[in-house]
PDB file of C-alpha atoms in Angstrom:
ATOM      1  CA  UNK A   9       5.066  -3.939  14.753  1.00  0.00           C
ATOM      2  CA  UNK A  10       3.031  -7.895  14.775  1.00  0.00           C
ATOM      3  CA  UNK A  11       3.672  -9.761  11.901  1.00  0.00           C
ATOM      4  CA  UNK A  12       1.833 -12.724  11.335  1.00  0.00           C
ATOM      5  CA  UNK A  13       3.629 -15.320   8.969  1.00  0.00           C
ATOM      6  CA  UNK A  14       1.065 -16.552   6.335  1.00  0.00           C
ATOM      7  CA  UNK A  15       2.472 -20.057   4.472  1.00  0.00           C
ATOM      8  CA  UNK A  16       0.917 -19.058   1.014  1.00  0.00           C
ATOM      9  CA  UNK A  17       1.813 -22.865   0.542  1.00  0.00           C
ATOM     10  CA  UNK A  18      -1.259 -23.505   2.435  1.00  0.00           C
ATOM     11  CA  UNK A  19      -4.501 -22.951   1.861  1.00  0.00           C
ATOM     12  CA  UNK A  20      -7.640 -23.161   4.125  1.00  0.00           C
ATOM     13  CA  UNK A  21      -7.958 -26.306   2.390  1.00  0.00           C
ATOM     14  CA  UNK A  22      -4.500 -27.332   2.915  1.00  0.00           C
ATOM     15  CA  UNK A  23      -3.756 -27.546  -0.737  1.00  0.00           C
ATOM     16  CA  UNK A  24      -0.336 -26.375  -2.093  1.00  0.00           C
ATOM     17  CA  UNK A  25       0.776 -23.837  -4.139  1.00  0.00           C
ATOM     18  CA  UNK A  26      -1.880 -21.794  -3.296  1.00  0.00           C
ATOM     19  CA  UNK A  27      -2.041 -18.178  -1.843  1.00  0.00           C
ATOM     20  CA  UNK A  28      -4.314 -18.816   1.578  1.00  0.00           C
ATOM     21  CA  UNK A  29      -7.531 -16.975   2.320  1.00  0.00           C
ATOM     22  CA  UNK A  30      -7.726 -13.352   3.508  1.00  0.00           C
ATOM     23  CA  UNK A  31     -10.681 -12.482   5.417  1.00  0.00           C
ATOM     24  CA  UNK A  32     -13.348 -12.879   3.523  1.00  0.00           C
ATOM     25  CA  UNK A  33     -15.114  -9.654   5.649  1.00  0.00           C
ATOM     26  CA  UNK A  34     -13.805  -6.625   7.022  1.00  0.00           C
ATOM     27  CA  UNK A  35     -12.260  -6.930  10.557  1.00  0.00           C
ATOM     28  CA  UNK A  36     -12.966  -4.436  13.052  1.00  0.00           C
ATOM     29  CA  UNK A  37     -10.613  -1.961  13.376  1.00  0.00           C
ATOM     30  CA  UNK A  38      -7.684  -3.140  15.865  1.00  0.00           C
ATOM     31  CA  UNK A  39      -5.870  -0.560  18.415  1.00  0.00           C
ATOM     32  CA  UNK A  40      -1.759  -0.123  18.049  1.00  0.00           C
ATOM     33  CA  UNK A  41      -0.620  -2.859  21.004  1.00  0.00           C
ATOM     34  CA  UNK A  42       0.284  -0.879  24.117  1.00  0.00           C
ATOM     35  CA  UNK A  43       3.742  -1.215  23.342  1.00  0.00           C
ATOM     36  CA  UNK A  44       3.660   0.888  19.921  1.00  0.00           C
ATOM     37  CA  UNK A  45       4.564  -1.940  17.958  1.00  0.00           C
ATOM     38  CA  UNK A  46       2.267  -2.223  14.655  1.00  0.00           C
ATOM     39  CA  UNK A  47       0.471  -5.474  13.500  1.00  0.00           C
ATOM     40  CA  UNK A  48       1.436  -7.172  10.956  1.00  0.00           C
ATOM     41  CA  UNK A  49       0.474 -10.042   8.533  1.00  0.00           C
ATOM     42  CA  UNK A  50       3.347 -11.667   6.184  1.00  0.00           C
ATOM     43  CA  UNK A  51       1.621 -13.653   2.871  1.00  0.00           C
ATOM     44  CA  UNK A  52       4.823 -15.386   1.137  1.00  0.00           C
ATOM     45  CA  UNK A  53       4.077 -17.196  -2.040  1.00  0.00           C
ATOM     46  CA  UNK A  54       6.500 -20.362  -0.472  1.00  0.00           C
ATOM     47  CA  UNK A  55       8.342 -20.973   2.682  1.00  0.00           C
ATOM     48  CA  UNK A  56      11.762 -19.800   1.324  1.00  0.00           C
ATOM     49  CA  UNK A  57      10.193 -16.107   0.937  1.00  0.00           C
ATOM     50  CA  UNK A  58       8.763 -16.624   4.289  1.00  0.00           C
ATOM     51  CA  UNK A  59      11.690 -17.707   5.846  1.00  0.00           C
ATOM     52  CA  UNK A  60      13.850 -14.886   4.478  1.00  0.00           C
ATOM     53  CA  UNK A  61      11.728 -12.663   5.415  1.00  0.00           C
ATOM     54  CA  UNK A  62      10.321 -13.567   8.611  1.00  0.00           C
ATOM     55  CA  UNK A  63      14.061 -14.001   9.636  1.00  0.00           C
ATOM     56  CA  UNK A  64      14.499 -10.520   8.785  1.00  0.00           C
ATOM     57  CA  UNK A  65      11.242  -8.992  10.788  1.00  0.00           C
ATOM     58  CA  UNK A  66      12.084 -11.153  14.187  1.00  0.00           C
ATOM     59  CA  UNK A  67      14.936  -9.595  15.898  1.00  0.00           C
ATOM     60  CA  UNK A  68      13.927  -6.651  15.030  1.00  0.00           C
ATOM     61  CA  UNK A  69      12.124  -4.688  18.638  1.00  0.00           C
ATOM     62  CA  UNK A  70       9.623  -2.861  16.122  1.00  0.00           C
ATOM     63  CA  UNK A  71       7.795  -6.324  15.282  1.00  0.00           C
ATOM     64  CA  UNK A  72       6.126  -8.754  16.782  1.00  0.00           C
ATOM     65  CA  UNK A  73       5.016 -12.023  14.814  1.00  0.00           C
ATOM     66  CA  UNK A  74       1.169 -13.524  15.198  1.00  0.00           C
ATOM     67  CA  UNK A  75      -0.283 -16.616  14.442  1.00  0.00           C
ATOM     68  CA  UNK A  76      -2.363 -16.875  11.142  1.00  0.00           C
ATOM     69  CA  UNK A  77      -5.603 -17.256  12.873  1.00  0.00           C
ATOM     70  CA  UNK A  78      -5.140 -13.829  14.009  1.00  0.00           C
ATOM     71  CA  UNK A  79      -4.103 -12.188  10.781  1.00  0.00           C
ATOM     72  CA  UNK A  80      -7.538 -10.708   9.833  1.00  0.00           C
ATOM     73  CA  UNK A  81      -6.742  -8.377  12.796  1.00  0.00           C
ATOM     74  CA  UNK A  82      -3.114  -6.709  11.166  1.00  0.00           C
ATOM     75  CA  UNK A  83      -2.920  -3.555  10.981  1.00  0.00           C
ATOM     76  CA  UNK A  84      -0.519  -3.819   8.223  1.00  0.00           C
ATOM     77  CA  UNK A  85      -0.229  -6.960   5.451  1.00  0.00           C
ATOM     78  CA  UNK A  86       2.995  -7.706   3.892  1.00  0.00           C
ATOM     79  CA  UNK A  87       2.536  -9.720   0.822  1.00  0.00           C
ATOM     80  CA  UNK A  88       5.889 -11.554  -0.987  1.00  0.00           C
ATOM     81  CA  UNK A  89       5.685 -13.132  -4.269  1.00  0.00           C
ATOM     82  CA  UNK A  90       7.824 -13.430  -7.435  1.00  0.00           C
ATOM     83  CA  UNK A  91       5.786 -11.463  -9.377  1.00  0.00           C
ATOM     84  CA  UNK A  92       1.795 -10.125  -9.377  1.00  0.00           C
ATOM     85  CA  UNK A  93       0.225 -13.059 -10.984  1.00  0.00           C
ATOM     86  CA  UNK A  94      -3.233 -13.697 -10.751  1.00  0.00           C
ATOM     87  CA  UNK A  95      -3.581 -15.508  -7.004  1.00  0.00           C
ATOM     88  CA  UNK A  96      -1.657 -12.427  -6.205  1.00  0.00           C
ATOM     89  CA  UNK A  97      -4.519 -10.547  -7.485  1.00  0.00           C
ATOM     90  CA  UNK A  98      -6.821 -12.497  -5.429  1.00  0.00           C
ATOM     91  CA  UNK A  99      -4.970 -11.894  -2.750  1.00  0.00           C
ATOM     92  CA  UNK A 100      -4.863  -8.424  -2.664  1.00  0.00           C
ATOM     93  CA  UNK A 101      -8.661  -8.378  -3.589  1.00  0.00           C
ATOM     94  CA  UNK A 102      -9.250  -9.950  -0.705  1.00  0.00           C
ATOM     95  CA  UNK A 103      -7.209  -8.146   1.316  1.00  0.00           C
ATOM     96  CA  UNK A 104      -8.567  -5.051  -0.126  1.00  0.00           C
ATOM     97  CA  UNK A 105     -12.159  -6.234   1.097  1.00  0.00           C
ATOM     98  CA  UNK A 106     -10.791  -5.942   5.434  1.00  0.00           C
ATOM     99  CA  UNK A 107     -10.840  -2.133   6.162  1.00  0.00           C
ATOM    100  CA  UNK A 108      -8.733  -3.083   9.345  1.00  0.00           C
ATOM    101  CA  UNK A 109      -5.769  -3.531   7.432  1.00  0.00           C
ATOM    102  CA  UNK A 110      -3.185  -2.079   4.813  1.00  0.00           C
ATOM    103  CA  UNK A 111      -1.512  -4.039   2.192  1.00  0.00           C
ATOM    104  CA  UNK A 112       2.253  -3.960   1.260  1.00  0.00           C
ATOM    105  CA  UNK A 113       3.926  -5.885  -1.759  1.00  0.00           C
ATOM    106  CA  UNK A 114       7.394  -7.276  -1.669  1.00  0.00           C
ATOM    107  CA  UNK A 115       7.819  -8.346  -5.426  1.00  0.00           C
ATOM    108  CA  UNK A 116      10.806 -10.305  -7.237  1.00  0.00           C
ATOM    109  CA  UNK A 117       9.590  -9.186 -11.253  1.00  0.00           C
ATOM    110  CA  UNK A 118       6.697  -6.221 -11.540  1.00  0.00           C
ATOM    111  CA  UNK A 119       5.395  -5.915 -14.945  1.00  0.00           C
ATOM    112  CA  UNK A 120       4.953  -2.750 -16.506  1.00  0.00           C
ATOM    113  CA  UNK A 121       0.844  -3.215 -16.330  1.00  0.00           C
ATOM    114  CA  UNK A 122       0.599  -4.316 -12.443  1.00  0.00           C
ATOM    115  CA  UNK A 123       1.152  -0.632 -11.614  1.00  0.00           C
ATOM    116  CA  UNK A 124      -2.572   0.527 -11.883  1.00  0.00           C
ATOM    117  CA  UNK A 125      -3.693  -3.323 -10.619  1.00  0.00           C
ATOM    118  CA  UNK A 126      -1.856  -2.351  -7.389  1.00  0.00           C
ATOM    119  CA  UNK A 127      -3.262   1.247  -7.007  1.00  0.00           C
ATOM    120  CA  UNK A 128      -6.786  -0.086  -7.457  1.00  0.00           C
ATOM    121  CA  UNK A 129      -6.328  -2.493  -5.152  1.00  0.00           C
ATOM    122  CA  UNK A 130      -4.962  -0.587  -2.483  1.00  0.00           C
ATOM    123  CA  UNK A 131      -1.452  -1.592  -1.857  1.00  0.00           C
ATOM    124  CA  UNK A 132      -0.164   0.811  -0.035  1.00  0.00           C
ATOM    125  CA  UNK A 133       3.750   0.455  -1.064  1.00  0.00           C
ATOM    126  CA  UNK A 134       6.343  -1.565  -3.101  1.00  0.00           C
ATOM    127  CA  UNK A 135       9.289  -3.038  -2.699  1.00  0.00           C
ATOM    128  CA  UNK A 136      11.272  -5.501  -4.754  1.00  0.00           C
ATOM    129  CA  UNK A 137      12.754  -8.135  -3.364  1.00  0.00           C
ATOM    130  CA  UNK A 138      16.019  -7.196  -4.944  1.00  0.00           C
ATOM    131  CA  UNK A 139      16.289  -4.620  -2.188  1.00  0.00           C
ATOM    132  CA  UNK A 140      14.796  -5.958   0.538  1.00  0.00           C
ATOM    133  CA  UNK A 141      16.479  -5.717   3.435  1.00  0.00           C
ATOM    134  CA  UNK A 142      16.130  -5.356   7.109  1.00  0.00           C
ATOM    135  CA  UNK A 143      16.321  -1.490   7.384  1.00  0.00           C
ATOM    136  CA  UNK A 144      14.052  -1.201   4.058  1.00  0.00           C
ATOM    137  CA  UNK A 145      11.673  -3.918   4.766  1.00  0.00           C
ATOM    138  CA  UNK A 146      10.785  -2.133   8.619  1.00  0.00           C
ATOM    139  CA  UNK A 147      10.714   0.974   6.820  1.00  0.00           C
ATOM    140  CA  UNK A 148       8.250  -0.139   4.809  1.00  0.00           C
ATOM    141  CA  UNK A 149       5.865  -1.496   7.328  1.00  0.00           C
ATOM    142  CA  UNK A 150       6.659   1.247   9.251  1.00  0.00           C
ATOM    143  CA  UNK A 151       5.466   3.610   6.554  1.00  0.00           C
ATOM    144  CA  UNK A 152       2.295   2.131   5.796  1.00  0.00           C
ATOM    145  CA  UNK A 153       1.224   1.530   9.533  1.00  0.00           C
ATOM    146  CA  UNK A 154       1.310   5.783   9.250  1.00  0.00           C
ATOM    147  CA  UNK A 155      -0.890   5.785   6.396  1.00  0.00           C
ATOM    148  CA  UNK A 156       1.801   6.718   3.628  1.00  0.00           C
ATOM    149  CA  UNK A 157       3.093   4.816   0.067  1.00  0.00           C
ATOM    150  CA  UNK A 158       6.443   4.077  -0.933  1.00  0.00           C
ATOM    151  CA  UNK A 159       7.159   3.161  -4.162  1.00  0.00           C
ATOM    152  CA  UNK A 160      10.712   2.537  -5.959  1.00  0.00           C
ATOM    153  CA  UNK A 161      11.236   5.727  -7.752  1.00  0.00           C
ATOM    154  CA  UNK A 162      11.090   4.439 -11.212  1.00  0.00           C
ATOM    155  CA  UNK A 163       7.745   3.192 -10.785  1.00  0.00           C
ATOM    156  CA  UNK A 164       6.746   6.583  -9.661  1.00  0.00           C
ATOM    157  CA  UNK A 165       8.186   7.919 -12.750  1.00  0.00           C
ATOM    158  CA  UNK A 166       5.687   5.352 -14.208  1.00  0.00           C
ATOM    159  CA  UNK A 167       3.132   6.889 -12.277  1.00  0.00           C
ATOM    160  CA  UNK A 168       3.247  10.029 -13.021  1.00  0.00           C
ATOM    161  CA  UNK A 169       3.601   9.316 -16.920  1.00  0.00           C
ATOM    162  CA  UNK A 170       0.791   7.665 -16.833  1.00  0.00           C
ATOM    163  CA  UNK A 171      -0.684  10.360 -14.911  1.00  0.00           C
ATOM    164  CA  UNK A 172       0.305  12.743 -17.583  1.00  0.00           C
ATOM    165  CA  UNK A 173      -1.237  10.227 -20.410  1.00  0.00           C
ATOM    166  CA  UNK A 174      -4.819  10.324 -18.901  1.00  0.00           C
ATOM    167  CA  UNK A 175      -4.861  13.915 -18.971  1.00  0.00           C
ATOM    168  CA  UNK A 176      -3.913  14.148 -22.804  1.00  0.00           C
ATOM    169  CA  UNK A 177      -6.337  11.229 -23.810  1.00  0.00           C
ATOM    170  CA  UNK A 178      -9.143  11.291 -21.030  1.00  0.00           C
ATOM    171  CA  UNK A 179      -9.221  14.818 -19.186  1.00  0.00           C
ATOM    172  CA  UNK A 180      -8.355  17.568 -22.049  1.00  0.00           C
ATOM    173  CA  UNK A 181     -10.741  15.862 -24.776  1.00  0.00           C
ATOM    174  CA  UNK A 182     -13.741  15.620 -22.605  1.00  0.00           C
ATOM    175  CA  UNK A 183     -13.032  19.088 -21.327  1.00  0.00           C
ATOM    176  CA  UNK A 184     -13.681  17.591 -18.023  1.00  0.00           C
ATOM    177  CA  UNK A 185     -12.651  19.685 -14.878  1.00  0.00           C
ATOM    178  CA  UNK A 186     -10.678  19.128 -11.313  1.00  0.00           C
ATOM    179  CA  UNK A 187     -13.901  19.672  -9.421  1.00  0.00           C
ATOM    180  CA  UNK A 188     -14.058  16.820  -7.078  1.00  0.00           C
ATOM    181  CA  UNK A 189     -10.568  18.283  -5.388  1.00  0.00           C
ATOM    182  CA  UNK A 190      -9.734  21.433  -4.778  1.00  0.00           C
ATOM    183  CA  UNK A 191      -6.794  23.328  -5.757  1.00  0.00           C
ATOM    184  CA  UNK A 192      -4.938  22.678  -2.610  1.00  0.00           C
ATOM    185  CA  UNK A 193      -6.015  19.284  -2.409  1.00  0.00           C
ATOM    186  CA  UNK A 194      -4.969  18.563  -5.903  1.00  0.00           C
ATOM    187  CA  UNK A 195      -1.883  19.759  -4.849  1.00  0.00           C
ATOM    188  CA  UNK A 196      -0.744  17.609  -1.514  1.00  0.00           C
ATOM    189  CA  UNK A 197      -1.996  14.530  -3.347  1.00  0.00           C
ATOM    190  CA  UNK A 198       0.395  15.227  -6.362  1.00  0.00           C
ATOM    191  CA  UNK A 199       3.556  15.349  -4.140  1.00  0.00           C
ATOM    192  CA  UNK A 200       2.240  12.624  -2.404  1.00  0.00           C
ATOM    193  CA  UNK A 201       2.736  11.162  -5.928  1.00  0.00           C
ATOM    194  CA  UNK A 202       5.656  12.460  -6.136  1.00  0.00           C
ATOM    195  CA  UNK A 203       7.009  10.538  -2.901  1.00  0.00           C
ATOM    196  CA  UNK A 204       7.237  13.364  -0.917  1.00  0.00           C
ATOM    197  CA  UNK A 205       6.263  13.022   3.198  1.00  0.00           C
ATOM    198  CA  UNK A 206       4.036  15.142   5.226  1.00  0.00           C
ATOM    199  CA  UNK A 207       7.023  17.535   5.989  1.00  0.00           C
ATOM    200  CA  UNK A 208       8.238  18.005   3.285  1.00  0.00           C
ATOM    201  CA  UNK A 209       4.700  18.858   1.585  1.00  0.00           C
ATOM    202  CA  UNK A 210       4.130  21.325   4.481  1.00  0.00           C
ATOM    203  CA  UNK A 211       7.671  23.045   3.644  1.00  0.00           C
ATOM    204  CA  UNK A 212       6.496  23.009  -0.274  1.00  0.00           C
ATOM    205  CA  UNK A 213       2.696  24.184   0.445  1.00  0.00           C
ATOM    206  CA  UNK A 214       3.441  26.410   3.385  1.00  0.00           C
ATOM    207  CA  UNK A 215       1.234  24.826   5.361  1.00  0.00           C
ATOM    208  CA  UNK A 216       1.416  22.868   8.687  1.00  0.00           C
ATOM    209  CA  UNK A 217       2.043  19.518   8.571  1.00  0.00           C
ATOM    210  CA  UNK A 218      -1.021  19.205  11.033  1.00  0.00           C
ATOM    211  CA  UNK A 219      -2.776  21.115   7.871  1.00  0.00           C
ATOM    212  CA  UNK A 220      -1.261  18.486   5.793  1.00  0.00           C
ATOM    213  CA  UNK A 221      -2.431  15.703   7.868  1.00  0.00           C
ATOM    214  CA  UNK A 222      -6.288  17.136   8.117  1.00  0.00           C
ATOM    215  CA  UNK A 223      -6.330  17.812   4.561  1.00  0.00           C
ATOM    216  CA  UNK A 224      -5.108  14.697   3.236  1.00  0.00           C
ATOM    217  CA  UNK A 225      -7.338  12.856   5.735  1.00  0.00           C
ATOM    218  CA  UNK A 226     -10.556  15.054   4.777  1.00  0.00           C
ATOM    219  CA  UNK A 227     -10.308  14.113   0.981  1.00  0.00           C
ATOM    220  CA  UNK A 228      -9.506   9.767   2.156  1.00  0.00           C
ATOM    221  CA  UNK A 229     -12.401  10.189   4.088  1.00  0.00           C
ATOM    222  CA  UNK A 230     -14.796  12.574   1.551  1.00  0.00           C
ATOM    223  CA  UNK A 231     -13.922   9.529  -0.646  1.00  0.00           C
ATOM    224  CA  UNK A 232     -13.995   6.686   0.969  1.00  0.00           C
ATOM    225  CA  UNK A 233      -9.937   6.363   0.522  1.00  0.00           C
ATOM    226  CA  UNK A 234      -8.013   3.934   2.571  1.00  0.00           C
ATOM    227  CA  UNK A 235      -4.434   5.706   2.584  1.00  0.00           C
ATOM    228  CA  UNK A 236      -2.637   7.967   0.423  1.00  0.00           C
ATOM    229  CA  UNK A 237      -1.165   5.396  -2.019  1.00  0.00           C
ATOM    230  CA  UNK A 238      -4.911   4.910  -2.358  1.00  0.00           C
ATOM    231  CA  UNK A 239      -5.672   8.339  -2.841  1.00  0.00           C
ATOM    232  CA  UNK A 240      -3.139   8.749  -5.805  1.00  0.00           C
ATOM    233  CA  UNK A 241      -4.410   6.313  -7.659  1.00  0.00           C
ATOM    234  CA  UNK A 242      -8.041   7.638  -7.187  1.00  0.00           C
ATOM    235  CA  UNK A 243      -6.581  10.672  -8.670  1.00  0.00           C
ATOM    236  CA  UNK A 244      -4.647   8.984 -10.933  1.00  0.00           C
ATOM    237  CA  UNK A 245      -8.225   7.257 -12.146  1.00  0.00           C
ATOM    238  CA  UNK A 246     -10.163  10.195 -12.273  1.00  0.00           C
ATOM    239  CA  UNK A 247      -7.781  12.729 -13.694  1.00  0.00           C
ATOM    240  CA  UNK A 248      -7.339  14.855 -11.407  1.00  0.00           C
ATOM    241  CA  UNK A 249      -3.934  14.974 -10.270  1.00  0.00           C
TER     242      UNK A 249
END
């Protein structure tokens, strides 16, 4: 696992206070390192959240920090702030914009409302800063470098009401149907929602998890998804799930 650590005191510019660019175009895609350790790019919103947790990534044998020039190569960005503000916004846009990479959020305060800004943006998984530790902050990276979402389970809650509210007030007035996924699909992506992994969707489904795996990957790539977190929230959008 790389990490690159990203001063969001500094901009191109050099100004301060500022979240620095993301590639401004997508990177091409970059192989694991022969060593299995994932790439990684850390954003902090100041030094002290860099520090912390670049301090906490280092010893660990998993990760491996880069330098900022190479940072539009990550496989996976980890981006710390106090709370999703707007230059967090632009951040993630940005970030959103390099298909070689997969965004992460370590977050001090999360409004109710930055829930869906986060889906449509891609960020792949959350986790406050409260909580942040070692173990959970590898586990993190770790889970988004294999394409899955972690979220705190009250925000899924969140999720799913809001889930629940599109259907009443967008799905069952316009009569509108599931058609873009099918049954089965519909299904995976909704425990995916649920937090559940690829094994323990196989056990629920009866399925393989290599079935899993192909069918989850069929529908990102049917629909130009970029991981699952991404794929529940183009459910989410569309009603479907």
């Amino acid at each position: 696992m790389t990490t690159t650590t990203t001063d969001m005191t500094k901009t191109a510019a050099g100004g301060p206070g500022r979240i620095p660019a993301a590639p401004q175009h997508p990177a091409p895609s970059t192989p694991a390192p022969a060593s299995g350790r994932v790439t990684v790019a850390v954003y902090a919103e100041d030094l002290i959240l860099q520090t912390g947790v670049v301090q906490q990534l280092r010893p660990r044998p998993e990760i491996e920090l880069i330098p900022q020039e190479e940072a539009d190569s990550a496989q996976v960005s980890l981006v710390v702030v106090d709370m999703v503000n707007e230059p967090a916004v632009q951040l993630l846009h940005r970030l959103q914009r390099n298909t070689a990479t997969r965004t992460g959020l370590v977050v001090g305060y999360f409004e109710a409302g930055a829930l869906q800004t986060l889906i449509e943006y891609g960020v792949a998984a959350v986790l406050r800063r409260g909580e942040a530790d070692q173990d959970r902050l590898v586990h993190l990276v770790t889970a988004i470098a294999k394409g899955e979402g972690v979220l705190p389970g009250d925000l899924l809650g969140k999720l799913l009401d809001h889930v629940s509210s599109l259907h009443r007030t967008v799905l069952d007035p316009r009569g509108l149907s599931l058609s873009t996924l099918t049954t089965r699909e519909a299904e995976m992506i909704r425990l995916v929602s649920e937090g559940y992994g690829t094994a323990e969707i196989a056990q629920k489904t009866s399925y393989s998890e290599r079935t899993v795996k192909n069918v989850l990957h069929e529908v990102a790539t049917r629909l130009d998804l970029r991981n699952r977190a991404h794929a529940v929230g183009y459910a989410m959008r569309h009603g479907l799930i």
